[in-house]
Amino acid sequence: MKKRTISLFVIFILFCLFSALPAAGDHTASSYLVKVYFFWGEGCPHCAQEEVFLEKIQEKYGDQLIINDFEIWQHSENVEILKQFARAFNFEPAGVPVTIIGNLQWVGFNEQKQQEMEDAITAGFENGVVDAQDIVDGKTELVPPEVAPTRTIKIPLLGEIDLSHQSLLVSTIIIALVDGVNPCSLWVLTMLLAMIVHTNSRRKTMIIGVVFLTVTALVYVLFIAGVFTILNYISYMKWIQVAVAVLTLTLGFINLKDYFFFKEGISLTIDDKQKPGLFQKIRNVMNHSDNFWAMIGATIVLSAGVSLVEFSCTAAFPVVWSNLLVANNASQTTFIILLIVYMILYQLDELIIFGICVVTMKSARMQEEHGQILKLFSGLLMVILSLVMIINPALMNHLGNTLIIFGLAILLTAFTLLLTGAILPIFGIHVGHKRGASSRKKSSKKK
């Protein structure tokens, strides 16, 4: 009896001890509450992804995680609440979703930000966290976080770059380089330089070249900024992103067609009918080269006219790139930084050609066959990127996936060149620039 009493007493003590301990995996056994403020828009794909994440984490933590959500597309009264939070936290609500936990805030949603939010919630349960509404109401001061919610690095001249968008940086670098070697813009530049060097004036060559490159760059910047703004504004409609991707997919196939059947049917090259007008504008620049301001004015007119003519040939990649940034919810700051990177690399080849021309006072015209090879690679890259945008834009959030996608475009280009340049001619089949050349010979014989 005595042993039984002792055993029951031991069991009772153990039961009390285990009852006092939190159950294994019980994350809600905390004296702290964590409040999440979630601003979203009906139909926004990134908002829907975050909503799923918040539902799962709500199940994990239970009632001690309080999620205050505000839909702003259909409920305009919630827009003012978002503005109050934005003013208190000193950020610009460039889009949705916007999430605020304690003294941390995020605009947009991706895997990196999801992890940061979950870490903030976990830390809140462990150490406590301020209610963001108290910061808005002025009851608590905003204390900058010890560790920023995004990973950034400082680059001279470019400022801070968010490493959570590092794959977007890589994508920007490669797309800009490919876009920069666009055969249309290179053809116009080489033609212009070829005429300028005949003046035997390095000063005039320098002035005309700088004005030409500056004006065309500004027009391009305005165009890209406009595309990004429009796509960013309507990004909550998923079908818009898909429709844009389908459009760029079509433009990519047209570029591929230009490699195999150059200037046959629909083509994204400068129409031969427009070339006489461009030549006339270039001659106007030459005719005014003795008058400094007249020369500047004629060059500006030429640059603006060329930019408009080139849009059918050059606009596809800026649309692809802007759609990529919007789909991955890049902020306006990220866009501006990446746009600067884009434009520097976009004009890199033209600056090199221009620099060589100024130093040597010689200029070589771009050959048609080189332009067709560029059409092949740009077309393949455009097709692959557009398919990624249709299937899963989030793939471009990972550096490895980004390198694989661009590597695939390079491999397909090399294989196509090998196939059409070395293998098919063995069987008497000629495509690519050789086909273009043969078609020109036939047309000349008819004449």
Short mmCIF file of C-alpha atoms in Angstrom, two decimals:
data_model
loop_
_atom_site.label_atom_id
_atom_site.label_comp_id
_atom_site.label_asym_id
_atom_site.label_seq_id
_atom_site.Cartn_x
_atom_site.Cartn_y
_atom_site.Cartn_z
CA MET A 1 0.00 0.00 0.00
CA LYS A 2 2.85 2.29 0.92
CA LYS A 3 4.65 1.55 -2.37
CA ARG A 4 1.44 2.20 -4.30
CA THR A 5 0.98 5.56 -2.53
CA ILE A 6 4.58 6.57 -3.35
CA SER A 7 4.11 5.53 -7.02
CA LEU A 8 0.93 7.56 -7.33
CA PHE A 9 2.65 10.55 -5.75
CA VAL A 10 5.59 10.30 -8.21
CA ILE A 11 3.19 10.01 -11.15
CA PHE A 12 1.28 13.08 -9.88
CA ILE A 13 4.49 15.14 -9.59
CA LEU A 14 5.64 14.11 -13.09
CA PHE A 15 2.22 14.94 -14.51
CA CYS A 16 2.36 18.43 -12.99
CA LEU A 17 5.87 19.01 -14.37
CA PHE A 18 5.01 17.92 -17.90
CA SER A 19 1.77 19.91 -17.83
CA ALA A 20 3.76 23.04 -17.03
CA LEU A 21 6.06 22.54 -20.03
CA PRO A 22 4.98 23.63 -23.54
CA ALA A 23 4.18 20.76 -25.85
CA ALA A 24 6.82 19.89 -28.43
CA GLY A 25 6.32 21.96 -31.54
CA ASP A 26 3.79 24.21 -29.80
CA HIS A 27 4.78 27.66 -31.04
CA THR A 28 1.82 29.43 -29.46
CA ALA A 29 3.00 28.91 -25.87
CA SER A 30 4.25 32.50 -25.56
CA SER A 31 3.21 35.49 -23.50
CA TYR A 32 3.74 37.79 -26.51
CA LEU A 33 1.30 38.72 -29.23
CA VAL A 34 2.49 39.48 -32.76
CA LYS A 35 0.40 41.72 -34.99
CA VAL A 36 0.75 41.69 -38.78
CA TYR A 37 -0.64 44.50 -40.95
CA PHE A 38 -1.29 43.23 -44.47
CA PHE A 39 -2.39 45.55 -47.31
CA TRP A 40 -3.45 43.76 -50.50
CA GLY A 41 -5.44 44.11 -53.72
CA GLU A 42 -8.13 41.87 -55.17
CA GLY A 43 -6.67 40.00 -58.15
CA CYS A 44 -3.01 40.75 -57.30
CA PRO A 45 -1.06 37.48 -57.83
CA HIS A 46 1.68 38.35 -55.30
CA CYS A 47 -0.99 39.22 -52.73
CA ALA A 48 -2.63 35.84 -53.30
CA GLN A 49 0.71 34.09 -52.73
CA GLU A 50 1.29 35.97 -49.48
CA GLU A 51 -2.28 35.28 -48.38
CA VAL A 52 -1.61 31.54 -48.62
CA PHE A 53 1.60 32.00 -46.61
CA LEU A 54 -0.19 34.00 -43.89
CA GLU A 55 -2.97 31.41 -43.65
CA LYS A 56 -0.42 28.65 -43.08
CA ILE A 57 1.52 30.61 -40.50
CA GLN A 58 -1.77 31.55 -38.78
CA GLU A 59 -2.54 27.83 -38.41
CA LYS A 60 0.95 27.34 -36.98
CA TYR A 61 0.78 30.02 -34.29
CA GLY A 62 -2.93 30.25 -33.55
CA ASP A 63 -4.62 33.17 -31.82
CA GLN A 64 -1.36 34.73 -30.64
CA LEU A 65 -0.69 35.81 -34.23
CA ILE A 66 -3.11 38.58 -35.18
CA ILE A 67 -3.35 39.42 -38.88
CA ASN A 68 -5.04 42.72 -39.76
CA ASP A 69 -5.67 42.76 -43.51
CA PHE A 70 -6.82 45.70 -45.62
CA GLU A 71 -7.99 45.31 -49.24
CA ILE A 72 -7.29 48.58 -51.09
CA TRP A 73 -8.37 48.03 -54.72
CA GLN A 74 -12.06 47.65 -53.90
CA HIS A 75 -12.09 49.59 -50.62
CA SER A 76 -10.72 53.10 -51.10
CA GLU A 77 -11.05 53.90 -47.40
CA ASN A 78 -8.17 51.50 -46.74
CA VAL A 79 -5.88 53.51 -49.01
CA GLU A 80 -5.75 56.29 -46.41
CA ILE A 81 -4.80 53.75 -43.74
CA LEU A 82 -1.94 52.54 -45.95
CA LYS A 83 -0.79 56.15 -46.43
CA GLN A 84 -0.76 56.65 -42.65
CA PHE A 85 1.48 53.62 -42.20
CA ALA A 86 3.70 54.75 -45.11
CA ARG A 87 4.19 58.20 -43.55
CA ALA A 88 4.93 56.75 -40.14
CA PHE A 89 7.42 54.21 -41.53
CA ASN A 90 8.97 56.57 -44.11
CA PHE A 91 8.47 54.44 -47.22
CA GLU A 92 6.68 54.77 -50.53
CA PRO A 93 3.84 52.26 -51.10
CA ALA A 94 4.71 51.71 -54.77
CA GLY A 95 2.41 48.69 -55.02
CA VAL A 96 0.86 45.83 -53.12
CA PRO A 97 1.22 43.72 -51.11
CA VAL A 98 2.56 45.80 -48.23
CA THR A 99 3.31 43.98 -44.96
CA ILE A 100 4.28 45.53 -41.63
CA ILE A 101 5.41 43.66 -38.52
CA GLY A 102 6.72 45.68 -35.59
CA ASN A 103 9.21 48.21 -36.97
CA LEU A 104 9.78 46.26 -40.20
CA GLN A 105 7.95 46.74 -43.50
CA TRP A 106 8.02 45.00 -46.88
CA VAL A 107 6.65 46.08 -50.25
CA GLY A 108 6.06 43.08 -52.49
CA PHE A 109 6.36 39.37 -51.83
CA ASN A 110 8.82 36.66 -52.84
CA GLU A 111 10.62 33.74 -51.20
CA GLN A 112 13.26 35.97 -49.62
CA LYS A 113 10.67 38.31 -48.11
CA GLN A 114 8.56 35.37 -46.94
CA GLN A 115 11.53 34.05 -44.98
CA GLU A 116 12.21 37.49 -43.51
CA MET A 117 8.56 37.81 -42.41
CA GLU A 118 8.59 34.39 -40.78
CA ASP A 119 11.84 35.23 -38.98
CA ALA A 120 10.31 38.49 -37.73
CA ILE A 121 7.23 36.67 -36.42
CA THR A 122 9.35 34.02 -34.69
CA ALA A 123 11.54 36.69 -33.10
CA GLY A 124 8.39 38.51 -31.97
CA PHE A 125 7.14 35.48 -30.07
CA GLU A 126 10.54 34.95 -28.48
CA ASN A 127 11.40 38.54 -27.54
CA GLY A 128 8.25 40.57 -27.99
CA VAL A 129 7.57 43.11 -30.74
CA VAL A 130 6.03 46.57 -30.88
CA ASP A 131 2.54 47.01 -32.33
CA ALA A 132 2.98 48.89 -35.63
CA GLN A 133 -0.29 50.75 -34.99
CA ASP A 134 1.33 52.36 -31.92
CA ILE A 135 4.04 53.77 -34.20
CA VAL A 136 1.37 55.19 -36.53
CA ASP A 137 -0.53 56.70 -33.59
CA GLY A 138 2.64 58.26 -32.20
CA LYS A 139 2.59 56.22 -28.99
CA THR A 140 5.94 54.60 -29.85
CA GLU A 141 8.87 55.94 -31.85
CA LEU A 142 10.03 54.11 -34.93
CA VAL A 143 13.31 52.40 -34.06
CA PRO A 144 15.36 51.38 -37.12
CA PRO A 145 15.90 47.59 -37.14
CA GLU A 146 19.32 46.30 -36.15
CA VAL A 147 19.31 44.11 -39.24
CA ALA A 148 17.66 45.52 -42.34
CA PRO A 149 14.86 43.37 -43.76
CA THR A 150 16.63 43.32 -47.13
CA ARG A 151 20.23 42.56 -48.02
CA THR A 152 21.91 45.46 -49.80
CA ILE A 153 25.36 46.35 -51.06
CA LYS A 154 26.78 49.72 -52.04
CA ILE A 155 28.26 50.12 -55.51
CA PRO A 156 30.16 53.31 -56.44
CA LEU A 157 28.10 55.66 -58.65
CA LEU A 158 25.10 53.29 -58.51
CA GLY A 159 24.37 53.40 -54.76
CA GLU A 160 22.64 50.55 -52.92
CA ILE A 161 21.50 47.43 -54.73
CA ASP A 162 19.10 45.00 -53.07
CA LEU A 163 20.67 41.55 -53.19
CA SER A 164 17.26 39.95 -52.82
CA HIS A 165 16.94 41.00 -56.48
CA GLN A 166 20.39 39.73 -57.43
CA SER A 167 19.00 37.48 -60.17
CA LEU A 168 17.16 40.51 -61.57
CA LEU A 169 20.52 42.29 -61.67
CA VAL A 170 22.03 39.41 -63.64
CA SER A 171 19.00 39.34 -65.95
CA THR A 172 19.32 43.10 -66.46
CA ILE A 173 23.01 42.84 -67.34
CA ILE A 174 22.48 40.11 -69.93
CA ILE A 175 19.29 41.54 -71.48
CA ALA A 176 20.86 45.01 -71.73
CA LEU A 177 23.98 43.65 -73.43
CA VAL A 178 21.89 41.69 -75.93
CA ASP A 179 19.58 44.65 -76.53
CA GLY A 180 22.61 46.90 -77.00
CA VAL A 181 23.87 44.95 -79.99
CA ASN A 182 20.58 45.47 -81.77
CA PRO A 183 21.30 45.50 -85.52
CA CYS A 184 18.94 48.42 -86.19
CA SER A 185 20.59 50.89 -83.80
CA LEU A 186 24.08 49.74 -84.77
CA TRP A 187 23.30 50.13 -88.47
CA VAL A 188 22.13 53.74 -87.99
CA LEU A 189 25.12 54.62 -85.81
CA THR A 190 27.69 53.15 -88.19
CA MET A 191 26.07 54.89 -91.15
CA LEU A 192 26.15 58.21 -89.28
CA LEU A 193 29.78 57.80 -88.25
CA ALA A 194 30.75 56.74 -91.76
CA MET A 195 29.51 60.07 -93.08
CA ILE A 196 30.88 62.16 -90.21
CA VAL A 197 34.47 60.94 -90.60
CA HIS A 198 34.53 62.31 -94.15
CA THR A 199 34.49 65.81 -92.64
CA ASN A 200 37.98 65.01 -91.24
CA SER A 201 36.99 66.88 -88.08
CA ARG A 202 37.41 65.04 -84.79
CA ARG A 203 35.59 67.88 -83.02
CA LYS A 204 32.48 67.56 -85.21
CA THR A 205 32.57 63.77 -84.91
CA MET A 206 32.70 64.08 -81.13
CA ILE A 207 29.87 66.62 -80.89
CA ILE A 208 27.50 64.84 -83.30
CA GLY A 209 28.20 61.43 -81.73
CA VAL A 210 27.65 62.63 -78.15
CA VAL A 211 24.42 64.45 -79.02
CA PHE A 212 23.13 61.46 -81.02
CA LEU A 213 23.84 58.93 -78.26
CA THR A 214 22.49 61.20 -75.52
CA VAL A 215 19.17 61.96 -77.23
CA THR A 216 18.54 58.35 -78.28
CA ALA A 217 19.34 57.21 -74.73
CA LEU A 218 16.92 59.74 -73.21
CA VAL A 219 14.13 58.67 -75.55
CA TYR A 220 14.81 55.04 -74.67
CA VAL A 221 14.77 55.81 -70.93
CA LEU A 222 11.41 57.59 -71.23
CA PHE A 223 10.00 54.67 -73.20
CA ILE A 224 11.19 52.05 -70.68
CA ALA A 225 10.00 54.13 -67.72
CA GLY A 226 6.59 54.47 -69.35
CA VAL A 227 6.32 50.73 -70.01
CA PHE A 228 7.34 49.89 -66.42
CA THR A 229 4.89 52.43 -64.96
CA ILE A 230 1.97 51.11 -66.99
CA LEU A 231 2.75 47.45 -66.26
CA ASN A 232 3.34 48.21 -62.58
CA TYR A 233 0.00 50.01 -62.33
CA ILE A 234 -1.96 47.13 -63.86
CA SER A 235 0.20 44.32 -62.46
CA TYR A 236 -2.61 43.16 -60.16
CA MET A 237 -4.28 41.76 -63.29
CA LYS A 238 -2.37 38.55 -63.93
CA TRP A 239 -3.72 38.20 -67.46
CA ILE A 240 -2.01 41.47 -68.44
CA GLN A 241 1.42 40.01 -67.64
CA VAL A 242 0.54 36.88 -69.60
CA ALA A 243 -0.74 38.95 -72.54
CA VAL A 244 2.49 40.99 -72.61
CA ALA A 245 4.52 37.76 -72.46
CA VAL A 246 2.52 36.36 -75.41
CA LEU A 247 3.22 39.59 -77.35
CA THR A 248 6.99 39.40 -76.71
CA LEU A 249 6.88 35.67 -77.53
CA THR A 250 5.43 36.58 -80.92
CA LEU A 251 8.13 39.24 -81.45
CA GLY A 252 10.75 36.65 -80.55
CA PHE A 253 9.46 34.25 -83.21
CA ILE A 254 9.51 37.10 -85.75
CA ASN A 255 13.19 37.70 -84.92
CA LEU A 256 13.87 33.99 -85.41
CA LYS A 257 12.08 34.18 -88.74
CA ASP A 258 14.40 37.06 -89.73
CA TYR A 259 17.39 34.77 -89.34
CA PHE A 260 15.99 32.05 -91.60
CA PHE A 261 13.99 34.25 -93.99
CA PHE A 262 15.54 37.71 -93.82
CA LYS A 263 13.13 40.57 -94.60
CA GLU A 264 10.51 38.17 -95.92
CA GLY A 265 7.01 38.86 -94.62
CA ILE A 266 6.67 40.60 -91.25
CA SER A 267 10.08 41.81 -90.05
CA LEU A 268 11.39 43.73 -87.05
CA THR A 269 14.03 45.56 -89.05
CA ILE A 270 14.15 49.07 -90.44
CA ASP A 271 12.05 49.05 -93.59
CA ASP A 272 13.97 49.78 -96.79
CA LYS A 273 11.31 52.42 -97.57
CA GLN A 274 12.34 54.34 -94.43
CA LYS A 275 16.06 54.29 -95.16
CA PRO A 276 16.04 57.13 -97.75
CA GLY A 277 14.43 59.37 -95.14
CA LEU A 278 17.13 58.47 -92.60
CA PHE A 279 19.84 59.12 -95.17
CA GLN A 280 18.31 62.53 -95.85
CA LYS A 281 18.32 63.38 -92.13
CA ILE A 282 21.98 62.35 -91.90
CA ARG A 283 22.79 64.54 -94.91
CA ASN A 284 21.01 67.45 -93.18
CA VAL A 285 23.37 67.05 -90.24
CA MET A 286 26.32 67.16 -92.63
CA ASN A 287 24.93 70.19 -94.44
CA HIS A 288 24.69 72.12 -91.16
CA SER A 289 28.08 71.01 -89.85
CA ASP A 290 29.58 74.49 -90.45
CA ASN A 291 27.02 76.09 -88.11
CA PHE A 292 27.42 74.78 -84.55
CA TRP A 293 23.86 75.27 -83.29
CA ALA A 294 22.28 74.25 -86.59
CA MET A 295 24.40 71.08 -86.47
CA ILE A 296 23.21 70.37 -82.91
CA GLY A 297 19.58 70.96 -83.90
CA ALA A 298 19.82 68.73 -86.97
CA THR A 299 21.44 65.98 -84.88
CA ILE A 300 18.65 66.17 -82.28
CA VAL A 301 16.01 65.90 -85.02
CA LEU A 302 17.89 62.94 -86.51
CA SER A 303 18.20 61.23 -83.11
CA ALA A 304 14.51 61.64 -82.27
CA GLY A 305 13.46 60.46 -85.73
CA VAL A 306 15.77 57.44 -85.59
CA SER A 307 14.43 56.50 -82.14
CA LEU A 308 10.86 56.46 -83.45
CA VAL A 309 11.81 54.45 -86.54
CA GLU A 310 13.77 51.95 -84.42
CA PHE A 311 10.99 51.23 -81.93
CA SER A 312 9.57 48.36 -83.97
CA CYS A 313 13.06 46.85 -83.96
CA THR A 314 14.21 47.63 -80.40
CA ALA A 315 11.09 47.83 -78.21
CA ALA A 316 10.69 44.11 -77.51
CA PHE A 317 13.49 43.69 -74.96
CA PRO A 318 12.50 46.71 -72.81
CA VAL A 319 8.98 45.26 -72.66
CA VAL A 320 10.35 41.81 -71.71
CA TRP A 321 12.60 43.35 -69.06
CA SER A 322 9.92 45.63 -67.59
CA ASN A 323 7.43 42.75 -67.44
CA LEU A 324 10.07 40.64 -65.67
CA LEU A 325 10.65 43.32 -63.01
CA VAL A 326 6.94 43.88 -62.45
CA ALA A 327 6.23 40.14 -62.22
CA ASN A 328 8.93 39.85 -59.54
CA ASN A 329 7.58 42.91 -57.72
CA ALA A 330 10.67 45.11 -57.99
CA SER A 331 10.33 48.42 -56.16
CA GLN A 332 10.71 51.80 -57.87
CA THR A 333 14.13 52.24 -56.27
CA THR A 334 15.26 48.86 -57.60
CA PHE A 335 13.86 49.77 -61.02
CA ILE A 336 15.75 53.08 -61.15
CA ILE A 337 19.04 51.46 -60.15
CA LEU A 338 18.60 48.60 -62.62
CA LEU A 339 17.53 51.06 -65.35
CA ILE A 340 20.83 52.93 -64.89
CA VAL A 341 22.68 49.63 -65.18
CA TYR A 342 20.58 48.73 -68.23
CA MET A 343 21.32 51.98 -70.07
CA ILE A 344 25.06 51.90 -69.34
CA LEU A 345 25.34 48.38 -70.74
CA TYR A 346 22.85 49.07 -73.55
CA GLN A 347 25.06 51.84 -74.91
CA LEU A 348 28.37 50.15 -74.11
CA ASP A 349 28.92 48.74 -77.61
CA GLU A 350 27.89 52.02 -79.25
CA LEU A 351 30.26 53.96 -76.98
CA ILE A 352 33.08 51.58 -77.93
CA ILE A 353 32.36 51.98 -81.67
CA PHE A 354 32.08 55.74 -81.25
CA GLY A 355 35.30 55.91 -79.24
CA ILE A 356 37.23 53.93 -81.85
CA CYS A 357 35.85 56.17 -84.59
CA VAL A 358 36.91 59.35 -82.74
CA VAL A 359 40.42 58.03 -82.12
CA THR A 360 41.06 56.52 -85.56
CA MET A 361 38.69 58.71 -87.63
CA LYS A 362 37.66 55.55 -89.43
CA SER A 363 34.30 53.78 -89.43
CA ALA A 364 33.18 50.38 -90.64
CA ARG A 365 29.60 49.62 -91.57
CA MET A 366 27.80 46.73 -89.94
CA GLN A 367 27.40 43.72 -92.23
CA GLU A 368 23.96 42.24 -92.79
CA GLU A 369 25.02 38.70 -91.87
CA HIS A 370 26.16 39.89 -88.44
CA GLY A 371 22.77 41.48 -87.91
CA GLN A 372 21.04 38.20 -88.74
CA ILE A 373 23.12 36.30 -86.16
CA LEU A 374 22.14 38.89 -83.56
CA LYS A 375 18.52 38.40 -84.63
CA LEU A 376 18.89 34.66 -84.01
CA PHE A 377 20.25 35.02 -80.47
CA SER A 378 17.90 37.84 -79.45
CA GLY A 379 14.93 35.93 -80.86
CA LEU A 380 15.80 32.74 -78.95
CA LEU A 381 16.38 34.70 -75.74
CA MET A 382 13.09 36.56 -76.17
CA VAL A 383 11.17 33.32 -76.74
CA ILE A 384 12.70 31.61 -73.69
CA LEU A 385 12.13 34.59 -71.40
CA SER A 386 8.54 34.99 -72.59
CA LEU A 387 7.82 31.29 -71.92
CA VAL A 388 9.27 31.68 -68.41
CA MET A 389 7.02 34.70 -67.83
CA ILE A 390 3.99 32.65 -68.90
CA ILE A 391 4.89 29.50 -66.94
CA ASN A 392 6.49 30.84 -63.73
CA PRO A 393 8.11 34.31 -63.48
CA ALA A 394 9.40 33.45 -59.98
CA LEU A 395 12.06 31.25 -61.62
CA MET A 396 13.99 34.44 -62.36
CA ASN A 397 14.25 35.10 -58.61
CA HIS A 398 17.00 32.47 -58.38
CA LEU A 399 20.47 33.18 -59.70
CA GLY A 400 21.03 29.56 -60.75
CA ASN A 401 17.80 29.46 -62.77
CA THR A 402 18.66 32.78 -64.39
CA LEU A 403 22.07 31.55 -65.54
CA ILE A 404 20.55 28.30 -66.83
CA ILE A 405 17.91 30.18 -68.83
CA PHE A 406 20.44 32.51 -70.49
CA GLY A 407 22.88 29.62 -70.98
CA LEU A 408 20.15 27.71 -72.78
CA ALA A 409 19.70 30.62 -75.22
CA ILE A 410 23.46 30.64 -75.93
CA LEU A 411 23.57 26.86 -76.49
CA LEU A 412 20.56 26.93 -78.82
CA THR A 413 22.14 29.79 -80.78
CA ALA A 414 25.44 27.91 -81.13
CA PHE A 415 23.61 24.72 -82.17
CA THR A 416 21.50 26.58 -84.76
CA LEU A 417 24.58 28.28 -86.23
CA LEU A 418 26.38 24.94 -86.41
CA LEU A 419 23.37 23.28 -87.98
CA THR A 420 22.72 25.98 -90.59
CA GLY A 421 26.35 26.89 -91.24
CA ALA A 422 28.11 23.52 -91.33
CA ILE A 423 25.70 20.60 -91.38
CA LEU A 424 22.77 21.57 -93.63
CA PRO A 425 25.01 22.97 -96.44
CA ILE A 426 26.43 19.47 -96.85
CA PHE A 427 22.99 18.47 -98.09
CA GLY A 428 22.70 21.56 -100.28
CA ILE A 429 20.44 23.43 -97.86
CA HIS A 430 21.38 27.05 -97.10
CA VAL A 431 19.65 29.19 -94.48
CA GLY A 432 20.53 32.20 -92.36
CA HIS A 433 22.57 35.00 -93.87
CA LYS A 434 23.50 32.82 -96.84
CA ARG A 435 19.86 32.52 -97.76
CA GLY A 436 19.50 36.28 -97.47
CA ALA A 437 22.50 36.76 -99.73
CA SER A 438 21.19 34.32 -102.33
CA SER A 439 17.82 36.00 -102.40
CA ARG A 440 19.47 39.34 -103.09
CA LYS A 441 21.40 37.85 -106.02
CA LYS A 442 18.20 36.49 -107.51
CA SER A 443 16.50 39.85 -107.20
CA SER A 444 19.46 41.62 -108.84
CA LYS A 445 19.36 39.23 -111.80
CA LYS A 446 15.70 40.00 -112.37
CA LYS A 447 16.56 43.66 -112.53
#
